[in-house]
Coordinates of C-alpha atoms in Angstrom, one line a residue:
M1379 CA 0.0 0.0 0.0
N1380 CA 1.2 3.5 -0.9
L1381 CA -0.5 5.4 1.9
N1382 CA 0.9 8.7 3.2
G1383 CA 0.0 11.6 5.5
L1384 CA -3.2 11.5 7.4
A1385 CA -4.5 8.4 5.5
R1386 CA -1.5 6.4 6.7
S1387 CA -1.9 7.6 10.3
L1388 CA -5.6 6.7 10.4
A1389 CA -4.9 3.3 8.9
Q1390 CA -2.1 2.6 11.5
A1391 CA -4.6 3.7 14.3
G1392 CA -7.1 1.2 13.0
L1393 CA -9.7 3.8 12.2
I1394 CA -9.9 2.9 8.5
E1395 CA -8.9 -0.2 6.5
A1396 CA -5.7 0.2 4.5
E1397 CA -7.5 -0.9 1.2
K1398 CA -10.3 1.6 1.7
A1399 CA -7.8 4.3 2.6
Q1400 CA -5.9 3.6 -0.7
Q1401 CA -9.2 3.7 -2.6
A1402 CA -10.3 7.0 -1.0
M1403 CA -6.9 8.5 -1.8
E1404 CA -7.1 7.6 -5.5
I1405 CA -10.7 8.9 -5.8
A1406 CA -9.7 12.2 -4.0
K1407 CA -6.8 12.6 -6.4
N1408 CA -8.9 12.0 -9.5
E1409 CA -11.7 14.3 -8.3
K1410 CA -9.3 16.9 -6.9
S1411 CA -11.0 16.6 -3.5
S1412 CA -10.0 16.0 0.1
F1413 CA -9.2 12.5 1.4
I1414 CA -11.4 13.0 4.4
T1415 CA -14.3 14.2 2.2
I1416 CA -14.2 11.1 0.1
A1417 CA -13.6 8.7 3.0
V1418 CA -16.6 10.0 4.9
A1419 CA -18.8 10.2 1.9
K1420 CA -18.1 6.6 1.0
G1421 CA -18.7 5.5 4.6
F1422 CA -15.1 4.3 5.1
I1423 CA -14.6 6.2 8.3
D1424 CA -16.7 7.7 11.1
P1425 CA -16.5 11.6 10.9
L1426 CA -16.4 12.1 14.7
Q1427 CA -13.6 9.5 15.2
V1428 CA -11.4 11.1 12.5
A1429 CA -12.0 14.6 14.0
L1430 CA -11.0 13.4 17.4
F1431 CA -8.0 11.6 16.1
A1432 CA -6.8 14.6 13.9
S1433 CA -7.3 17.0 16.8
T1434 CA -4.9 15.0 18.9
E1435 CA -2.5 14.3 16.0
F1436 CA -2.2 17.9 14.8
G1437 CA -2.8 19.7 18.1
L1438 CA -5.7 21.7 16.9
P1439 CA -8.9 22.7 18.7
L1440 CA -12.1 20.7 18.0
L1441 CA -15.5 22.4 17.5
D1442 CA -19.0 20.8 17.3
L1443 CA -20.7 22.7 14.5
A1444 CA -24.1 21.7 15.7
A1445 CA -23.6 24.0 18.7
F1446 CA -22.4 26.9 16.5
D1447 CA -24.8 29.7 15.5
T1448 CA -24.5 29.9 11.7
E1449 CA -25.8 33.4 11.7
L1450 CA -22.5 34.5 13.2
L1451 CA -20.5 33.1 10.2
V1452 CA -18.1 35.6 8.7
K1453 CA -19.4 36.8 5.3
D1454 CA -17.8 38.6 2.4
I1455 CA -14.2 37.5 3.3
V1456 CA -13.6 34.1 1.7
S1457 CA -15.0 33.6 -1.8
N1458 CA -17.5 30.8 -2.4
D1459 CA -15.1 29.2 -4.9
L1460 CA -12.5 28.7 -2.2
I1461 CA -15.1 27.5 0.3
E1462 CA -16.4 24.8 -2.1
K1463 CA -12.9 24.0 -3.4
H1464 CA -11.3 23.3 0.0
R1465 CA -14.5 22.5 2.0
V1466 CA -13.8 25.1 4.7
L1467 CA -16.0 27.6 6.5
P1468 CA -15.0 31.1 7.9
L1469 CA -16.3 31.0 11.5
F1470 CA -15.3 34.3 13.0
K1471 CA -12.4 36.8 13.1
R1472 CA -10.5 38.7 15.7
G1473 CA -8.4 41.5 14.4
N1474 CA -6.4 40.2 11.5
R1475 CA -7.0 36.5 12.5
L1476 CA -9.6 34.4 10.6
F1477 CA -10.7 31.2 12.4
L1478 CA -11.4 28.6 9.7
A1479 CA -13.3 25.4 10.1
Q1480 CA -11.9 22.4 8.2
S1481 CA -12.2 18.7 8.5
D1482 CA -8.9 17.8 6.8
P1483 CA -6.0 19.5 8.7
S1484 CA -3.4 18.0 6.2
N1485 CA -4.8 20.4 3.5
I1486 CA -2.1 23.0 3.9
T1487 CA -2.9 24.4 0.4
A1488 CA -6.3 25.6 1.7
I1489 CA -4.7 27.6 4.5
D1490 CA -2.1 29.2 2.2
E1491 CA -4.6 30.0 -0.6
I1492 CA -7.1 31.6 1.8
K1493 CA -4.4 33.5 3.6
F1494 CA -3.3 34.9 0.3
N1495 CA -6.7 35.9 -0.9
T1496 CA -7.9 37.5 2.3
G1497 CA -4.6 38.9 3.6
M1498 CA -5.4 37.5 7.1
N1499 CA -3.7 35.1 9.4
I1500 CA -5.6 31.8 9.4
E1501 CA -6.3 29.8 12.6
P1502 CA -7.7 26.3 11.6
I1503 CA -10.3 24.7 13.8
L1504 CA -11.2 21.0 13.3
V1505 CA -14.9 20.0 12.7
E1506 CA -16.7 16.8 11.6
E1507 CA -16.8 16.4 7.8
N1508 CA -20.5 15.5 7.6
K1509 CA -21.6 18.6 9.6
L1510 CA -19.2 20.8 7.7
A1511 CA -20.5 19.6 4.3
A1512 CA -24.1 20.4 5.2
I1513 CA -23.4 23.9 6.4
V1514 CA -21.1 24.7 3.5
E1515 CA -23.8 23.8 1.0
K1516 CA -26.3 26.1 2.8
F1517 CA -23.7 28.9 3.2
V1518 CA -22.7 28.9 -0.5
S1519 CA -26.2 28.9 -1.8
A1520 CA -27.1 31.9 0.5
E1521 CA -24.0 34.0 -0.2
D1522 CA -22.5 35.5 -3.3
N1523 CA -18.9 35.4 -4.1
A1524 CA -17.3 38.3 -2.3
F1525 CA -15.2 39.4 -5.3
D1526 CA -18.0 38.9 -7.8
D1527 CA -20.2 41.3 -5.8
F1528 CA -18.2 44.2 -7.4
D1529 CA -20.1 45.3 -10.5
D1530 CA -19.2 48.2 -12.8
E1531 CA -20.8 50.6 -10.3
D1532 CA -18.8 49.5 -7.4
L1533 CA -15.4 48.6 -8.8
D1534 CA -14.0 49.2 -12.3
I1535 CA -10.4 49.4 -13.4
D1536 CA -10.2 51.6 -16.4
I1537 CA -7.2 51.3 -18.8
E1538 CA -7.2 54.1 -21.3
N1539 CA -6.0 51.9 -24.2
P1540 CA -6.8 48.4 -23.0
E1541 CA -6.0 46.8 -26.4
D1542 CA -2.5 48.3 -26.5
A1543 CA -2.0 47.4 -22.9
H1544 CA -2.7 43.8 -23.5
K1545 CA -0.4 43.4 -26.5
N1546 CA 2.6 42.9 -24.2
E1547 CA 0.7 40.9 -21.6
E1548 CA 2.3 37.6 -20.6
P1549 CA 0.3 34.4 -21.2
G1550 CA -2.2 33.8 -18.4
T1551 CA -1.7 37.2 -16.7
G1552 CA -5.0 38.8 -17.8
D1553 CA -7.0 35.6 -17.2
D1554 CA -5.5 34.9 -13.8
A1555 CA -8.6 35.6 -11.8
P1556 CA -7.2 35.2 -8.3
I1557 CA -4.4 37.7 -9.1
V1558 CA -6.8 40.1 -10.6
R1559 CA -9.1 39.9 -7.6
F1560 CA -6.3 40.2 -5.1
V1561 CA -4.9 43.3 -6.8
N1562 CA -8.3 44.9 -7.0
K1563 CA -9.0 44.1 -3.4
M1564 CA -5.7 45.6 -2.3
L1565 CA -6.5 48.9 -4.2
L1566 CA -10.1 49.1 -2.9
D1567 CA -9.1 48.3 0.7
A1568 CA -6.4 51.0 0.6
I1569 CA -9.0 53.6 -0.6
K1570 CA -11.5 52.5 2.1
G1571 CA -8.8 52.7 4.8
G1572 CA -7.7 56.2 3.8
S1573 CA -4.2 55.1 2.9
S1574 CA -1.9 57.4 0.8
D1575 CA 0.4 54.8 -0.7
I1576 CA 0.5 51.0 -1.4
H1577 CA 3.9 49.1 -1.5
F1578 CA 4.2 45.8 -3.3
E1579 CA 7.5 44.4 -2.2
P1580 CA 9.3 41.2 -3.3
Y1581 CA 12.0 39.6 -1.1
E1582 CA 14.0 36.4 -1.3
K1583 CA 11.6 34.2 0.8
R1584 CA 8.5 36.3 1.2
Y1585 CA 6.3 38.9 -0.5
R1586 CA 4.9 41.9 1.4
V1587 CA 2.1 44.4 0.7
R1588 CA 2.1 47.5 2.9
Y1589 CA -0.2 50.5 3.2
R1590 CA 0.9 54.0 4.4
T1591 CA -2.0 55.2 6.5
D1592 CA -1.8 58.5 8.4
G1593 CA 1.9 58.6 7.5
I1594 CA 2.8 55.2 8.9
L1595 CA 3.6 52.1 6.9
H1596 CA 2.0 48.8 8.1
E1597 CA 1.8 45.3 6.5
V1598 CA -1.6 44.1 5.3
S1599 CA -0.9 41.0 3.3
S1600 CA 1.8 38.5 2.5
P1601 CA 1.0 36.5 -0.6
P1602 CA 3.1 33.5 -1.7
V1603 CA 6.5 34.8 -3.0
N1604 CA 6.2 32.8 -6.2
L1605 CA 3.3 35.1 -7.3
S1606 CA 5.5 38.2 -7.2
G1607 CA 6.0 38.2 -11.0
K1608 CA 2.3 37.8 -11.8
I1609 CA 1.3 40.6 -9.3
A1610 CA 3.9 42.9 -10.9
A1611 CA 2.7 42.1 -14.4
R1612 CA -0.9 42.7 -13.5
L1613 CA -0.1 46.1 -12.0
K1614 CA 2.1 47.1 -14.9
V1615 CA -0.6 46.1 -17.4
M1616 CA -3.2 48.2 -15.5
S1617 CA -0.7 51.1 -15.4
Q1618 CA 0.1 50.8 -19.2
M1619 CA 3.8 50.0 -18.5
D1620 CA 5.9 47.8 -20.7
I1621 CA 5.8 44.5 -18.9
S1622 CA 8.7 43.1 -21.0
E1623 CA 11.0 45.8 -19.4
R1624 CA 12.2 44.6 -16.0
R1625 CA 15.6 46.3 -15.8
M1626 CA 14.6 50.0 -15.7
P1627 CA 12.2 51.9 -13.5
Q1628 CA 8.9 52.9 -15.1
D1629 CA 6.1 55.3 -14.4
G1630 CA 2.4 54.7 -15.0
R1631 CA -1.1 55.6 -13.9
I1632 CA -4.3 53.7 -13.0
K1633 CA -7.8 55.0 -12.9
M1634 CA -10.3 53.2 -10.6
K1635 CA -13.9 54.1 -10.9
I1636 CA -15.5 53.4 -7.5
S1637 CA -18.9 54.8 -8.3
K1638 CA -20.7 56.5 -11.1
N1639 CA -19.6 59.9 -10.0
K1640 CA -16.2 59.2 -8.3
A1641 CA -12.9 57.9 -9.6
I1642 CA -9.6 57.6 -7.9
D1643 CA -6.2 57.8 -9.7
F1644 CA -3.1 55.9 -8.7
R1645 CA 0.4 57.2 -9.7
V1646 CA 2.5 54.0 -10.1
N1647 CA 6.2 53.5 -10.1
S1648 CA 8.1 50.3 -10.7
L1649 CA 11.7 49.7 -9.4
P1650 CA 13.9 46.7 -10.2
T1651 CA 15.2 45.3 -7.0
L1652 CA 17.4 42.3 -6.1
W1653 CA 14.4 39.9 -5.9
G1654 CA 12.0 41.4 -8.5
E1655 CA 10.1 44.5 -9.2
K1656 CA 8.8 46.6 -6.3
L1657 CA 5.8 48.7 -7.2
V1658 CA 4.6 51.7 -5.2
L1659 CA 1.2 53.3 -5.9
R1660 CA 0.4 56.8 -4.7
I1661 CA -3.4 57.3 -4.2
L1662 CA -4.5 60.6 -5.7
D1663 CA -8.0 61.4 -4.4
P1664 CA -9.4 64.5 -6.1
S1665 CA -11.6 65.2 -3.1
S1666 CA -8.5 65.9 -1.0
A1667 CA -7.9 69.0 -3.1
K1668 CA -11.4 70.3 -2.5
M1669 CA -11.6 70.0 1.3
G1670 CA -11.5 73.7 1.8
I1671 CA -8.9 75.7 3.8
D1672 CA -10.8 75.3 7.1
A1673 CA -10.2 71.5 7.0
L1674 CA -6.4 71.7 6.7
G1675 CA -5.6 72.7 10.3
Y1676 CA -4.5 76.3 9.9
E1677 CA -4.8 78.5 13.0
E1678 CA -7.0 81.5 12.4
K1679 CA -4.1 83.9 12.1
Q1680 CA -2.2 81.6 9.7
K1681 CA -5.3 81.1 7.6
A1682 CA -5.8 84.9 7.4
L1683 CA -2.2 85.4 6.2
Y1684 CA -2.6 82.7 3.5
M1685 CA -5.9 84.2 2.3
E1686 CA -4.4 87.7 2.3
A1687 CA -1.5 86.5 0.1
L1688 CA -3.8 84.7 -2.3
A1689 CA -5.8 87.9 -2.7
Q1690 CA -2.7 89.9 -3.9
P1691 CA -2.4 90.5 -7.7
Q1692 CA 1.3 89.6 -7.7
G1693 CA 4.0 88.1 -5.5
M1694 CA 5.2 84.6 -4.7
I1695 CA 3.8 82.1 -2.2
L1696 CA 6.2 79.3 -1.3
V1697 CA 5.1 76.1 0.4
T1698 CA 7.9 74.0 1.9
G1699 CA 8.4 70.7 3.6
P1700 CA 9.6 67.1 3.0
T1701 CA 7.9 64.6 0.7
G1702 CA 4.5 63.6 2.0
S1703 CA 4.0 66.7 4.2
G1704 CA 0.8 67.8 2.3
K1705 CA 2.4 70.6 0.1
T1706 CA 0.3 69.6 -2.9
V1707 CA -2.9 69.8 -1.0
S1708 CA -2.1 73.2 0.3
L1709 CA -1.3 74.5 -3.2
Y1710 CA -4.4 72.9 -4.8
T1711 CA -6.6 74.4 -2.0
G1712 CA -5.2 77.8 -2.8
L1713 CA -5.7 77.3 -6.5
N1714 CA -9.3 76.2 -6.0
I1715 CA -10.0 79.5 -4.1
L1716 CA -8.5 81.4 -7.0
N1717 CA -10.1 79.4 -9.8
T1718 CA -12.8 81.7 -11.2
E1719 CA -14.0 82.5 -14.7
E1720 CA -12.1 85.8 -14.6
T1721 CA -8.6 84.2 -14.0
N1722 CA -6.2 82.4 -16.2
I1723 CA -4.3 79.8 -14.2
S1724 CA -1.5 77.6 -15.5
T1725 CA 0.5 75.0 -13.6
A1726 CA 3.7 73.0 -14.4
E1727 CA 3.8 69.8 -12.4
D1728 CA 6.0 66.7 -12.3
P1729 CA 3.7 64.9 -12.6
V1730 CA 0.2 66.3 -12.5
E1731 CA -1.3 64.5 -9.5
I1732 CA -4.9 65.7 -9.5
N1733 CA -6.9 67.1 -12.4
L1734 CA -8.5 70.4 -11.6
E1735 CA -11.3 71.6 -13.8
G1736 CA -10.7 75.1 -15.2
I1737 CA -7.0 75.1 -14.6
N1738 CA -4.4 74.6 -17.4
Q1739 CA -2.1 71.8 -16.1
V1740 CA 1.1 70.8 -17.9
N1741 CA 3.1 67.7 -17.2
V1742 CA 6.8 68.3 -17.2
N1743 CA 8.6 66.0 -19.7
H1744 CA 12.4 66.1 -19.4
K1745 CA 12.8 63.6 -22.3
V1746 CA 11.6 66.2 -24.8
G1747 CA 13.1 69.2 -23.0
L1748 CA 9.9 70.4 -21.3
D1749 CA 11.2 71.2 -17.8
F1750 CA 9.9 73.7 -15.3
G1751 CA 11.9 76.6 -16.8
E1752 CA 10.6 75.9 -20.3
A1753 CA 7.0 75.6 -19.2
L1754 CA 7.3 78.9 -17.3
R1755 CA 8.6 80.7 -20.3
S1756 CA 5.7 79.5 -22.3
F1757 CA 3.2 80.4 -19.6
L1758 CA 4.4 84.1 -19.7
R1759 CA 3.3 84.1 -23.4
Q1760 CA -0.1 82.7 -22.5
D1761 CA -1.6 85.9 -20.8
P1762 CA -1.5 84.3 -17.3
D1763 CA -2.9 85.7 -14.1
I1764 CA -1.7 82.9 -11.7
I1765 CA 1.1 80.5 -12.2
M1766 CA 1.9 77.4 -10.2
V1767 CA 5.3 75.7 -10.5
G1768 CA 5.5 72.2 -9.0
E1769 CA 9.0 72.8 -7.5
I1770 CA 11.8 75.3 -7.8
R1771 CA 14.9 73.1 -8.3
D1772 CA 17.4 75.4 -9.9
L1773 CA 18.4 79.0 -10.6
D1774 CA 16.9 79.1 -14.0
T1775 CA 13.4 78.1 -12.7
A1776 CA 13.8 80.4 -9.7
S1777 CA 14.8 83.4 -11.8
I1778 CA 11.9 83.0 -14.2
A1779 CA 9.4 82.5 -11.3
I1780 CA 10.7 85.6 -9.5
K1781 CA 10.6 87.7 -12.7
A1782 CA 6.9 86.6 -13.1
A1783 CA 6.1 87.5 -9.5
Q1784 CA 7.7 91.0 -10.1
T1785 CA 5.8 91.7 -13.3
G1786 CA 2.2 91.4 -12.2
H1787 CA 1.6 87.7 -11.7
L1788 CA 0.8 85.6 -8.6
V1789 CA 3.2 82.6 -8.4
L1790 CA 2.8 79.6 -6.2
S1791 CA 5.5 77.0 -5.8
T1792 CA 7.3 74.5 -3.5
L1793 CA 10.8 74.0 -2.2
H1794 CA 12.2 71.0 -0.3
T1795 CA 13.4 72.8 2.9
N1796 CA 12.7 72.2 6.5
S1797 CA 11.5 75.6 7.7
A1798 CA 10.5 79.1 6.4
P1799 CA 13.8 80.8 7.2
E1800 CA 15.7 78.0 5.5
T1801 CA 13.6 78.6 2.4
L1802 CA 14.9 82.1 2.0
T1803 CA 18.6 81.1 2.5
R1804 CA 18.1 78.2 0.0
L1805 CA 17.0 80.7 -2.7
A1806 CA 20.1 82.8 -1.9
N1807 CA 22.3 79.7 -2.1
M1808 CA 20.8 79.0 -5.5
G1809 CA 22.2 82.3 -6.7
V1810 CA 19.0 84.4 -6.5
P1811 CA 20.0 88.0 -5.6
S1812 CA 18.9 89.1 -2.1
F1813 CA 17.0 92.1 -3.6
N1814 CA 14.9 89.9 -5.8
I1815 CA 14.0 87.6 -2.9
A1816 CA 13.0 90.4 -0.6
T1817 CA 10.8 92.1 -3.2
S1818 CA 9.1 89.1 -4.8
V1819 CA 8.4 86.5 -2.0
S1820 CA 5.3 87.5 -0.1
L1821 CA 4.5 84.5 2.1
I1822 CA 6.2 81.2 3.1
I1823 CA 4.4 78.2 4.5
A1824 CA 6.4 75.4 6.0
Q1825 CA 4.4 72.4 7.0
R1826 CA 4.2 68.8 8.4
L1827 CA 1.4 66.3 8.8
G1828 CA 0.7 65.0 12.3
R1829 CA -1.7 62.2 13.2
R1830 CA -5.0 63.2 14.9
L1831 CA -6.0 61.4 18.1
C1832 CA -9.0 59.2 17.6
S1833 CA -12.0 61.1 19.0
A1834 CA -13.7 57.8 20.0
C1835 CA -11.0 56.5 22.3
K1836 CA -8.5 59.3 23.2
Q1837 CA -8.1 59.6 27.0
P1838 CA -6.9 62.4 29.2
A1839 CA -3.1 62.5 29.8
D1840 CA -1.6 63.6 33.1
I1841 CA 1.6 65.1 31.9
P1842 CA 3.8 66.7 34.6
K1843 CA 4.3 70.4 34.1
Q1844 CA 8.1 70.1 34.1
V1845 CA 7.9 67.6 31.2
L1846 CA 5.8 70.0 29.2
L1847 CA 8.3 72.8 30.0
D1848 CA 11.2 70.6 29.0
N1849 CA 9.4 70.0 25.7
G1850 CA 9.2 73.7 25.0
M1851 CA 5.5 74.2 25.9
P1852 CA 4.8 77.9 26.7
E1853 CA 3.3 78.6 30.1
E1854 CA 0.0 79.9 28.7
L1855 CA -0.6 76.7 26.8
I1856 CA 0.2 74.6 29.9
T1857 CA -2.3 76.7 31.9
N1858 CA -5.1 76.6 29.4
G1859 CA -4.4 73.4 27.6
I1860 CA -6.3 70.1 27.6
F1861 CA -4.0 67.2 27.0
F1862 CA -4.8 63.7 25.7
Q1863 CA -3.0 60.5 24.8
A1864 CA -3.6 57.7 22.3
K1865 CA -5.3 54.5 23.5
G1866 CA -6.6 52.5 20.5
C1867 CA -9.9 51.0 19.5
D1868 CA -11.6 49.2 16.6
A1869 CA -12.3 52.5 14.8
C1870 CA -8.7 53.7 14.6
N1871 CA -5.1 52.8 14.1
K1872 CA -3.3 52.6 17.5
G1873 CA -5.2 55.5 18.8
Y1874 CA -4.9 57.8 15.8
K1875 CA -7.3 58.5 12.9
G1876 CA -6.7 61.0 10.2
R1877 CA -4.1 63.7 10.0
V1878 CA -3.9 67.4 10.7
G1879 CA -1.6 70.0 9.2
I1880 CA 1.1 71.7 11.4
Y1881 CA 2.2 75.0 9.9
E1882 CA 4.7 77.8 10.1
V1883 CA 3.3 80.7 8.1
V1884 CA 5.6 83.6 7.7
K1885 CA 4.7 86.9 5.9
I1886 CA 7.7 88.8 4.5
T1887 CA 7.5 92.0 6.6
P1888 CA 9.7 95.1 6.2
A1889 CA 11.8 93.8 9.1
L1890 CA 12.3 90.5 7.4
S1891 CA 13.0 92.2 4.1
R1892 CA 15.8 94.1 5.7
I1893 CA 17.5 91.0 7.2
I1894 CA 17.2 89.3 3.8
M1895 CA 18.8 92.3 2.0
D1896 CA 21.6 92.1 4.6
D1897 CA 22.2 88.5 3.7
G1898 CA 21.1 87.2 7.1
N1899 CA 21.4 83.5 7.8
S1900 CA 18.5 81.2 8.7
L1901 CA 19.0 81.6 12.4
E1902 CA 18.9 85.4 12.2
I1903 CA 15.8 85.3 10.0
A1904 CA 14.1 82.8 12.4
A1905 CA 14.8 85.2 15.3
I1906 CA 13.2 88.1 13.5
A1907 CA 10.2 86.0 12.4
K1908 CA 9.6 85.0 16.1
K1909 CA 9.9 88.6 17.1
E1910 CA 7.3 89.5 14.5
G1911 CA 4.9 87.0 16.1
F1912 CA 5.1 84.1 13.6
N1913 CA 5.0 80.7 15.3
N1914 CA 7.6 78.1 14.1
L1915 CA 6.7 74.5 13.4
R1916 CA 7.5 73.3 17.0
T1917 CA 5.2 75.9 18.6
S1918 CA 2.4 75.2 16.2
A1919 CA 2.7 71.5 17.0
L1920 CA 2.6 72.2 20.7
E1921 CA -0.6 74.3 20.2
K1922 CA -2.2 71.2 18.6
V1923 CA -1.2 69.2 21.6
A1924 CA -2.7 71.8 24.0
Q1925 CA -5.9 71.8 21.9
G1926 CA -6.3 68.0 22.4
I1927 CA -5.9 67.4 18.6
T1928 CA -2.8 65.3 18.8
S1929 CA -0.5 63.9 21.5
L1930 CA 2.8 65.1 22.8
E1931 CA 4.5 61.9 21.5
E1932 CA 3.2 62.7 18.0
A1933 CA 4.3 66.3 18.2
N1934 CA 7.8 65.1 19.1
R1935 CA 7.8 62.6 16.2
V1936 CA 6.8 65.2 13.6
T1937 CA 8.8 68.2 14.9
A1938 CA 11.9 68.8 16.9
D1939 CA 13.2 71.6 19.0

């Protein structure tokens, strides 16, 4: 007899005859079914005996399905196809753990496949095969496939030129339904969870999918590493990349229509790594650019300064901060305020992240020589009122932008600096004359994004006064502040939900103009800005702490003294 695995163990224990075990194994192989399913269906073995034996043999808990309330079964997580294929039943979930009923504990493939499709950790629970079969039949007939529930109104991946996109597609990629469903689910879950980025990362022995939510990366799924090529190919097809090119980075874009009136764009980049292609998707939600200035977190004085600068017919507004600090949303919010029938607005971006109706947006294309400087020169021949430059990177772009600001145009742009004073010295270091900086720049906004405390579970924090003083908290904030700390609940992510802007808004006053003209350094400029009453980033973050919007720990993470 050629028995193996559970069949051999059951035969050795005298629970099934060797010949019948061999017969059940052959039938199971031909019908692509489970050995236990066939053995019980043929009457070769008692289902309760095999469940008791397997529970001891594999060290797994045993459950009597007759005592389980089937109304509590988890729906819309495991597809009916997988439930029928592997004869399993999703019982309940706790956090990221899914408790799965199965009668054949040797079916490791079922665990791996369901873990891959759901992104959850699977905890198997043994049940009797006959009771499992009866409930599975009822469950499948009552529920629709979780992925098939998505119709064109709920989930639609649009590829602008699908015929061209599929010309280079590898055999089997487009028809690989589990891969398609998995990728679609990852994209949809990221949108629902409010994530900003999705990372698909291959390594030598594992594959990892992570979301960046509220600025923090966390792992959400770990599909089998041998599927990394198919996942990358699927994403590249959707993004209209060349899937035959695996040695060079590529950029692409995906449009996902999640309802009749709402679509989400993804900016996609592929990067060849040691173990395959890593793909990162930036989620571009158009609604984020139309939240309104009141939703961004500006203090009243800061908002008034921004609105005042936007109302000027000329000058330059600079928004600074590291990547992912919300600069684009601040700029787009300003552009939406300015976007009227009477104004001609042109933007040069690398790349255009969100399409804004009524604004002339240009994608920078370095391959054909269309850089920021060239786009700006063209804008000035297009009768502009307002110009937005994605980023000032060099002297050529800075010189043209400043000339535009001095000749009757309102210019908005960004720089990668850490504070408002550093922005002024950065322009000087680029070679921009001090006189031009002082007479053209009207407002600088330095910003960061901090995590908001979850309003449902945040709890009062008893922070000693000396600790607050050591962290730079002004006396008046300590006296009047209400302090909270993160706790964590089902509605949030470790005590935080959403983000709030932390800003340093500095208007170029006559006193600041004089220090700029005298070639003052960033420390001297910061001292004058403080004297003029402009809060720096650290003070603004501490104000958010005293208002109960965020925690002291988060303020320390985002800003430093």
